[in-house]
Short mmCIF file of C-alpha atoms and ligand atoms in Angstrom, two decimals:
data_model
loop_
_atom_site.label_atom_id
_atom_site.label_comp_id
_atom_site.label_asym_id
_atom_site.label_seq_id
_atom_site.Cartn_x
_atom_site.Cartn_y
_atom_site.Cartn_z
CA MET M 1 3.34 23.55 -30.68
CA ILE M 2 0.63 20.98 -29.97
CA THR M 3 1.03 17.91 -32.18
CA ASN M 4 -0.44 14.47 -32.79
CA ASN M 5 2.79 13.31 -34.41
CA ILE M 6 4.47 10.96 -31.99
CA GLU M 7 7.59 10.56 -34.15
CA LEU M 8 8.37 14.27 -33.96
CA VAL M 9 8.11 14.10 -30.20
CA VAL M 10 10.32 11.02 -29.96
CA ASP M 11 12.97 12.65 -32.20
CA ALA M 12 12.94 15.80 -30.10
CA LEU M 13 13.46 13.73 -26.94
CA LYS M 14 16.35 11.85 -28.58
CA GLN M 15 17.93 15.19 -29.45
CA GLY M 16 17.81 16.31 -25.83
CA ASP M 17 14.78 18.57 -26.04
CA CYS M 18 12.17 19.02 -23.37
CA VAL M 19 8.58 18.30 -24.51
CA GLY M 20 5.04 18.30 -23.14
CA LEU M 21 3.70 14.76 -22.64
CA PRO M 22 0.26 13.43 -21.75
CA THR M 23 -0.12 11.08 -18.80
CA GLU M 24 -3.22 9.69 -17.12
CA THR M 25 -2.57 11.90 -14.06
CA VAL M 26 -1.53 15.35 -15.33
CA TYR M 27 0.59 16.48 -18.29
CA GLY M 28 4.36 16.25 -17.80
CA LEU M 29 7.37 18.24 -18.91
CA GLY M 30 9.58 15.38 -20.11
CA ALA M 31 13.20 14.91 -21.14
CA ASN M 32 15.87 12.22 -21.41
CA ALA M 33 16.74 11.37 -17.80
CA PHE M 34 20.23 10.21 -18.83
CA ASN M 35 21.09 13.53 -20.53
CA LYS M 36 22.23 16.14 -18.01
CA LYS M 37 21.61 19.12 -20.29
CA ALA M 38 18.12 17.87 -21.13
CA VAL M 39 17.28 17.46 -17.44
CA GLU M 40 18.63 20.92 -16.70
CA LYS M 41 16.24 22.30 -19.30
CA ILE M 42 13.34 20.87 -17.29
CA PHE M 43 14.43 22.75 -14.18
CA SER M 44 15.00 26.01 -16.01
CA ILE M 45 11.78 25.95 -18.07
CA LYS M 46 9.72 25.04 -15.01
CA GLY M 47 11.57 27.51 -12.79
CA ARG M 48 12.00 24.74 -10.28
CA PRO M 49 14.71 24.74 -7.61
CA LYS M 50 17.31 21.99 -8.04
CA LYS M 51 16.64 20.73 -4.52
CA ASN M 52 13.34 19.38 -5.79
CA PRO M 53 13.82 15.92 -7.35
CA LEU M 54 12.15 14.50 -10.47
CA ILE M 55 10.09 11.36 -11.13
CA LEU M 56 11.44 8.86 -13.66
CA HIS M 57 8.96 7.27 -16.05
CA THR M 58 9.55 4.02 -17.85
CA HIS M 59 7.48 1.31 -19.55
CA SER M 60 8.25 -1.99 -17.85
CA LEU M 61 9.40 -3.56 -14.62
CA LYS M 62 12.46 -4.81 -16.49
CA GLU M 63 13.47 -1.18 -17.14
CA VAL M 64 12.67 -0.17 -13.55
CA LYS M 65 15.06 -2.85 -12.29
CA LYS M 66 17.98 -1.15 -14.08
CA LEU M 67 17.29 2.09 -12.22
CA VAL M 68 17.14 0.70 -8.69
CA LYS M 69 19.30 -1.40 -6.35
CA SER M 70 16.50 -3.73 -5.37
CA ILE M 71 12.74 -3.98 -5.09
CA SER M 72 11.37 -5.12 -1.73
CA PRO M 73 8.48 -7.62 -1.66
CA ILE M 74 6.00 -4.88 -0.67
CA ALA M 75 7.22 -2.60 -3.48
CA HIS M 76 6.95 -5.54 -5.84
CA ASN M 77 3.33 -6.14 -4.87
CA LEU M 78 2.52 -2.47 -5.35
CA ALA M 79 4.21 -2.42 -8.75
CA ASN M 80 2.37 -5.54 -9.88
CA PHE M 81 -0.96 -4.25 -8.72
CA TYR M 82 -0.83 -0.57 -9.79
CA TRP M 83 1.55 -0.28 -12.73
CA PRO M 84 0.93 1.05 -15.25
CA GLY M 85 -0.92 3.62 -13.19
CA PRO M 86 -0.91 6.68 -10.92
CA LEU M 87 1.44 5.37 -8.23
CA THR M 88 5.02 6.60 -7.76
CA ILE M 89 7.33 4.49 -5.60
CA LEU M 90 10.52 5.71 -3.92
CA LEU M 91 13.26 3.08 -4.31
CA ASN M 92 17.02 2.96 -3.70
CA LYS M 93 18.62 4.29 -6.87
CA SER M 94 21.23 2.48 -8.95
CA GLU M 95 24.39 4.09 -10.33
CA LEU M 96 22.55 4.89 -13.56
CA VAL M 97 20.45 7.57 -11.87
CA SER M 98 22.15 10.92 -11.34
CA ASP M 99 22.06 13.10 -8.25
CA LEU M 100 20.54 15.81 -10.41
CA ILE M 101 17.42 13.64 -10.79
CA THR M 102 17.15 12.77 -7.08
CA ALA M 103 18.47 16.08 -5.68
CA GLY M 104 21.22 14.14 -3.96
CA SER M 105 18.93 11.58 -2.33
CA SER M 106 19.78 7.88 -2.43
CA LYS M 107 16.15 7.24 -3.39
CA VAL M 108 14.62 7.72 -6.81
CA ALA M 109 10.92 8.20 -7.53
CA ILE M 110 9.66 5.92 -10.32
CA ARG M 111 6.42 5.15 -12.04
CA ILE M 112 5.08 3.36 -15.11
CA PRO M 113 2.35 5.67 -16.42
CA ASN M 114 -0.89 4.42 -17.91
CA HIS M 115 -1.36 6.52 -21.01
CA PRO M 116 -1.15 4.70 -24.36
CA LEU M 117 0.73 7.52 -26.13
CA PHE M 118 3.19 8.10 -23.32
CA LEU M 119 3.84 4.34 -23.17
CA GLU M 120 4.43 4.35 -26.91
CA VAL M 121 6.94 7.19 -26.51
CA LEU M 122 8.69 5.36 -23.67
CA LYS M 123 8.98 2.20 -25.76
CA SER M 124 10.48 4.18 -28.65
CA VAL M 125 13.44 5.51 -26.67
CA ASP M 126 16.24 3.76 -24.80
CA PHE M 127 16.21 6.01 -21.75
CA PRO M 128 13.77 6.76 -18.92
CA ILE M 129 11.92 10.06 -19.13
CA ALA M 130 12.19 12.49 -16.23
CA ALA M 131 9.00 14.52 -15.97
CA PRO M 132 7.53 16.86 -13.41
CA SER M 133 4.02 18.19 -13.92
CA ALA M 134 4.03 20.68 -16.81
CA ASN M 135 3.24 23.80 -14.80
CA PRO M 136 5.49 26.66 -13.74
CA TYR M 137 6.77 26.09 -10.19
CA GLN M 138 3.91 26.25 -7.65
CA ARG M 139 1.16 26.80 -10.22
CA ILE M 140 -1.81 24.56 -11.00
CA SER M 141 -0.97 21.26 -12.74
CA PRO M 142 -2.23 20.99 -16.34
CA THR M 143 -4.70 18.31 -17.43
CA SER M 144 -4.83 19.25 -21.11
CA ALA M 145 -2.34 19.95 -23.92
CA GLN M 146 -3.97 23.36 -24.35
CA GLN M 147 -3.13 24.31 -20.78
CA VAL M 148 0.53 23.25 -21.24
CA ASP M 149 0.60 25.38 -24.37
CA GLU M 150 -0.70 28.37 -22.42
CA TYR M 151 2.01 27.92 -19.79
CA PHE M 152 5.01 27.07 -21.98
CA GLY M 153 3.99 27.19 -25.64
CA ASP M 154 6.92 29.23 -26.87
CA GLN M 155 9.50 27.30 -24.84
CA LEU M 156 8.66 23.76 -25.99
CA PRO M 157 9.18 22.45 -29.53
CA TYR M 158 6.25 20.03 -29.07
CA ILE M 159 3.39 19.16 -26.77
CA LEU M 160 1.93 15.74 -27.56
CA GLU M 161 -1.87 15.85 -27.72
CA GLY M 162 -3.21 13.06 -25.54
CA GLY M 163 -6.67 14.28 -24.62
CA LYS M 164 -7.89 15.26 -21.22
CA ALA M 165 -5.99 13.54 -18.39
CA ASP M 166 -8.13 10.70 -17.14
CA CYS M 167 -7.25 10.83 -13.45
CA GLY M 168 -6.75 14.59 -13.18
CA LEU M 169 -4.68 14.51 -9.98
CA GLU M 170 -0.97 13.73 -9.71
CA SER M 171 0.24 10.25 -8.82
CA THR M 172 0.24 9.13 -5.21
CA ILE M 173 3.85 9.01 -3.98
CA VAL M 174 4.79 6.24 -1.55
CA GLY M 175 7.89 4.96 0.16
CA ILE M 176 8.33 1.77 2.16
CA GLU M 177 9.91 1.83 5.62
CA LYS M 178 10.18 -1.46 7.46
CA ASN M 179 6.69 -2.92 7.23
CA THR M 180 4.83 0.30 6.45
CA ILE M 181 3.78 2.10 3.28
CA LEU M 182 4.30 5.83 3.79
CA ILE M 183 2.28 8.22 1.64
CA TYR M 184 4.31 11.34 0.87
CA ARG M 185 1.83 12.84 -1.58
CA GLN M 186 -1.84 11.99 -1.93
CA GLY M 187 -3.08 11.49 -5.47
CA GLY M 188 -4.78 9.12 -7.89
CA ILE M 189 -4.44 5.99 -5.71
CA THR M 190 -6.38 6.21 -2.47
CA ILE M 191 -5.25 5.18 0.99
CA GLU M 192 -8.19 2.77 1.17
CA SER M 193 -7.01 1.04 -1.98
CA LEU M 194 -3.41 0.77 -0.72
CA LYS M 195 -4.65 -0.77 2.52
CA LYS M 196 -6.16 -3.62 0.56
CA ILE M 197 -2.70 -4.50 -0.75
CA HIS M 198 -0.92 -4.01 2.56
CA PRO M 199 -2.58 -3.19 5.90
CA ASN M 200 0.02 -0.76 7.28
CA VAL M 201 -0.33 2.55 5.47
CA GLU M 202 0.38 5.99 6.91
CA ILE M 203 0.13 9.50 5.53
CA VAL M 204 3.33 11.39 6.35
CA GLN M 205 2.84 14.82 7.86
CA SER M 206 5.20 17.22 6.10
CA GLU M 207 6.37 18.87 9.35
CA LYS M 208 7.71 15.57 10.64
CA SER M 209 9.20 14.19 7.48
CA THR M 210 12.82 13.97 6.42
CA VAL M 211 11.77 13.21 2.86
CA VAL M 212 10.41 16.39 1.38
CA THR M 213 8.37 16.52 -1.80
CA SER M 214 6.97 19.70 -3.26
CA GLY M 215 3.52 18.11 -3.01
CA MET M 216 4.05 18.42 0.73
CA ASP M 217 4.69 22.15 0.70
CA LEU M 218 1.90 23.86 2.55
CA LYS M 219 1.48 26.24 -0.34
CA HIS M 220 1.21 24.32 -3.58
CA TYR M 221 -0.97 24.01 -6.68
CA ALA M 222 -2.11 27.49 -5.80
CA PRO M 223 -4.27 29.68 -8.01
CA GLN M 224 -3.23 33.31 -8.12
CA THR M 225 -6.68 34.35 -6.95
CA LYS M 226 -7.35 33.97 -3.24
CA LEU M 227 -9.10 30.61 -2.59
CA LEU M 228 -11.31 30.21 0.49
CA ILE M 229 -12.85 27.02 1.88
CA VAL M 230 -16.23 27.89 3.40
CA GLU M 231 -19.08 25.96 5.07
CA ASN M 232 -21.83 27.51 2.96
CA ILE M 233 -21.14 29.17 -0.37
CA ASN M 234 -24.48 31.05 -0.64
CA TYR M 235 -24.11 32.39 2.88
CA PHE M 236 -20.61 33.62 2.04
CA LYS M 237 -21.94 35.43 -1.04
CA LYS M 238 -24.73 37.11 0.95
CA GLN M 239 -22.29 38.24 3.60
CA ASN M 240 -19.87 39.68 1.02
CA PRO M 241 -22.03 41.47 -1.57
CA HIS M 242 -19.16 43.81 -2.52
CA LEU M 243 -16.96 40.92 -3.66
CA ASN M 244 -16.88 39.43 -7.14
CA VAL M 245 -16.98 35.77 -6.11
CA GLY M 246 -15.95 32.81 -8.27
CA ILE M 247 -17.44 29.49 -7.24
CA LEU M 248 -15.59 26.20 -7.42
CA ASP M 249 -18.30 23.59 -7.18
CA PHE M 250 -19.07 20.35 -8.93
CA LYS M 251 -22.26 18.89 -10.32
CA GLU M 252 -20.99 15.30 -10.36
CA ILE M 253 -21.54 12.98 -7.44
CA ASP M 254 -18.69 10.64 -8.28
CA ASN M 255 -15.47 12.01 -6.77
CA ARG M 256 -13.42 10.33 -9.53
CA LEU M 257 -15.17 12.54 -12.10
CA ILE M 258 -14.69 15.56 -9.85
CA ALA M 259 -10.96 14.83 -9.65
CA LYS M 260 -10.77 14.72 -13.44
CA ASP M 261 -12.15 18.29 -13.67
CA PHE M 262 -10.70 19.71 -10.49
CA TYR M 263 -7.51 21.44 -11.66
CA GLN M 264 -9.06 22.53 -14.96
CA LYS M 265 -11.94 24.27 -13.17
CA LEU M 266 -9.62 25.94 -10.70
CA TYR M 267 -7.39 27.05 -13.58
CA ASP M 268 -10.34 28.46 -15.57
CA LEU M 269 -11.70 30.35 -12.55
CA ASP M 270 -8.25 31.71 -11.83
CA LYS M 271 -8.15 33.38 -15.25
CA GLN M 272 -11.37 35.34 -14.65
CA ASN M 273 -10.11 37.98 -12.24
CA PHE M 274 -12.46 37.23 -9.36
CA ASP M 275 -11.75 38.91 -6.03
CA VAL M 276 -11.96 35.54 -4.40
CA ILE M 277 -12.79 31.91 -5.30
CA VAL M 278 -14.85 30.00 -2.75
CA THR M 279 -15.35 26.29 -2.38
CA LYS M 280 -16.45 23.61 0.07
CA LYS M 281 -14.67 20.57 1.48
CA PHE M 282 -15.31 17.14 0.02
CA LYS M 283 -16.37 14.09 2.01
CA ASP M 284 -13.08 13.03 3.55
CA LYS M 285 -12.81 9.55 2.09
CA GLY M 286 -11.50 7.90 -1.04
CA ILE M 287 -10.34 10.37 -3.66
CA GLY M 288 -12.18 13.10 -1.67
CA LYS M 289 -9.37 12.91 0.87
CA ALA M 290 -6.80 13.70 -1.83
CA LEU M 291 -9.00 16.52 -3.15
CA ASN M 292 -9.26 18.03 0.35
CA ASP M 293 -5.50 17.84 0.66
CA LYS M 294 -5.10 19.78 -2.61
CA LEU M 295 -7.72 22.32 -1.48
CA ASN M 296 -5.92 22.86 1.81
CA ARG M 297 -2.64 23.57 0.09
CA ALA M 298 -4.20 25.80 -2.56
CA SER M 299 -6.30 27.85 -0.17
CA THR M 300 -5.50 31.08 1.61
CA LYS M 301 -5.14 30.63 5.33
O1 TXA U 1 1.47 12.26 -11.69
C1 TXA U 1 2.64 12.61 -11.57
O2 TXA U 1 3.38 12.16 -10.68
C2 TXA U 1 3.17 13.66 -12.57
C3 TXA U 1 3.22 13.02 -13.95
C4 TXA U 1 3.85 13.91 -14.96
O3 TXA U 1 3.88 11.79 -13.87
N1 TXA U 1 4.44 14.13 -12.16
C5 TXA U 1 4.60 14.95 -11.09
O4 TXA U 1 5.90 15.37 -10.88
O5 TXA U 1 3.68 15.29 -10.38
P1 TXA U 1 6.26 16.61 -9.96
O6 TXA U 1 7.72 16.78 -10.15
O7 TXA U 1 5.40 17.75 -10.26
O8 TXA U 1 6.00 16.06 -8.54
C6 TXA U 1 6.79 14.99 -8.10
C7 TXA U 1 7.04 15.07 -6.65
C8 TXA U 1 7.77 16.32 -6.25
O9 TXA U 1 7.10 16.85 -5.13
C9 TXA U 1 9.15 15.81 -5.86
O10 TXA U 1 9.70 16.57 -4.83
C10 TXA U 1 8.85 14.38 -5.45
O11 TXA U 1 7.85 13.96 -6.30
N2 TXA U 1 10.00 13.52 -5.63
C11 TXA U 1 10.59 13.20 -6.78
N3 TXA U 1 11.67 12.43 -6.57
C12 TXA U 1 11.77 12.26 -5.25
C13 TXA U 1 12.70 11.60 -4.41
N4 TXA U 1 13.75 10.96 -4.90
N5 TXA U 1 12.50 11.67 -3.08
C14 TXA U 1 11.44 12.34 -2.58
N6 TXA U 1 10.53 13.00 -3.32
C15 TXA U 1 10.70 12.97 -4.64
MG1 MG U 2 4.06 19.16 -9.73
#
């Protein structure tokens, strides 16, 4: 059930339920990270394999410090600059964080989200909230409460209404190795922005990485309809008159606004039974780079 009543949602979390929560990136499927049964519910509702770890959300650096062994100077700078916001940082976990959360890794993924209602929820409980995006495994991430309801309505006691997600893409996930920031998943914070904080930034290629995140899977965020990236959409339509073609294009010029609508548009097109959805690449800079990464993973090769 979609609700505006934050107290109901907080009570459900305290009782070990799994609920839909708004964030500035995408909606999350949240539960008490210190309650094993609650965390297991996340995996089973989402249909997610246990080898795939979860992000912990909390409301302050003081709380983050309890969940990690230490915070390096670079991580500290990132936290100060971007939190609350769409950046997730991999840090060495403390004893408080279970192997169920990290899938056995010594590192835990943490972020302080920037959504007023989610922050209010986090301040009302005395545990961090584990939350993956609120979509069934490998489906498109939801950017509205309505979409979470369509995916999981009957399985969640509550979905907190928090409006349309402002960023529209998942958080950028980074780790720090020696003197370098490694990007494991592209998202709301751009590489250009990170480079202003610290000059050494690299995007990790999934094939070469020992850290594996589902955002690195080559097939991810996929619509069920075939998605093709083409050079010229009109030309494609002319060449394929027999096909019922859905078009994923954007009127806005600002890539930030495009990102906000991106998953929703893909999701809406996916429901319309087209033979194929076609789209074009974005300019490969800023948030356009993250959008191209999502397109690549969602498209049919
Ligand atoms: O914007 C977001 O990050 C959203 C909102 C709800 O906060 N959450 C989200 O979670 O996108 P999820 O689970 O859909 O994607 C998190 C990614 C997964 O690919 C997971 O494998 C990776 O983060 N991850 C989580 N913990 C990790 C860890 N300890 N080491 C490596 N990767 C990790
Ligand atoms: Mg996800």
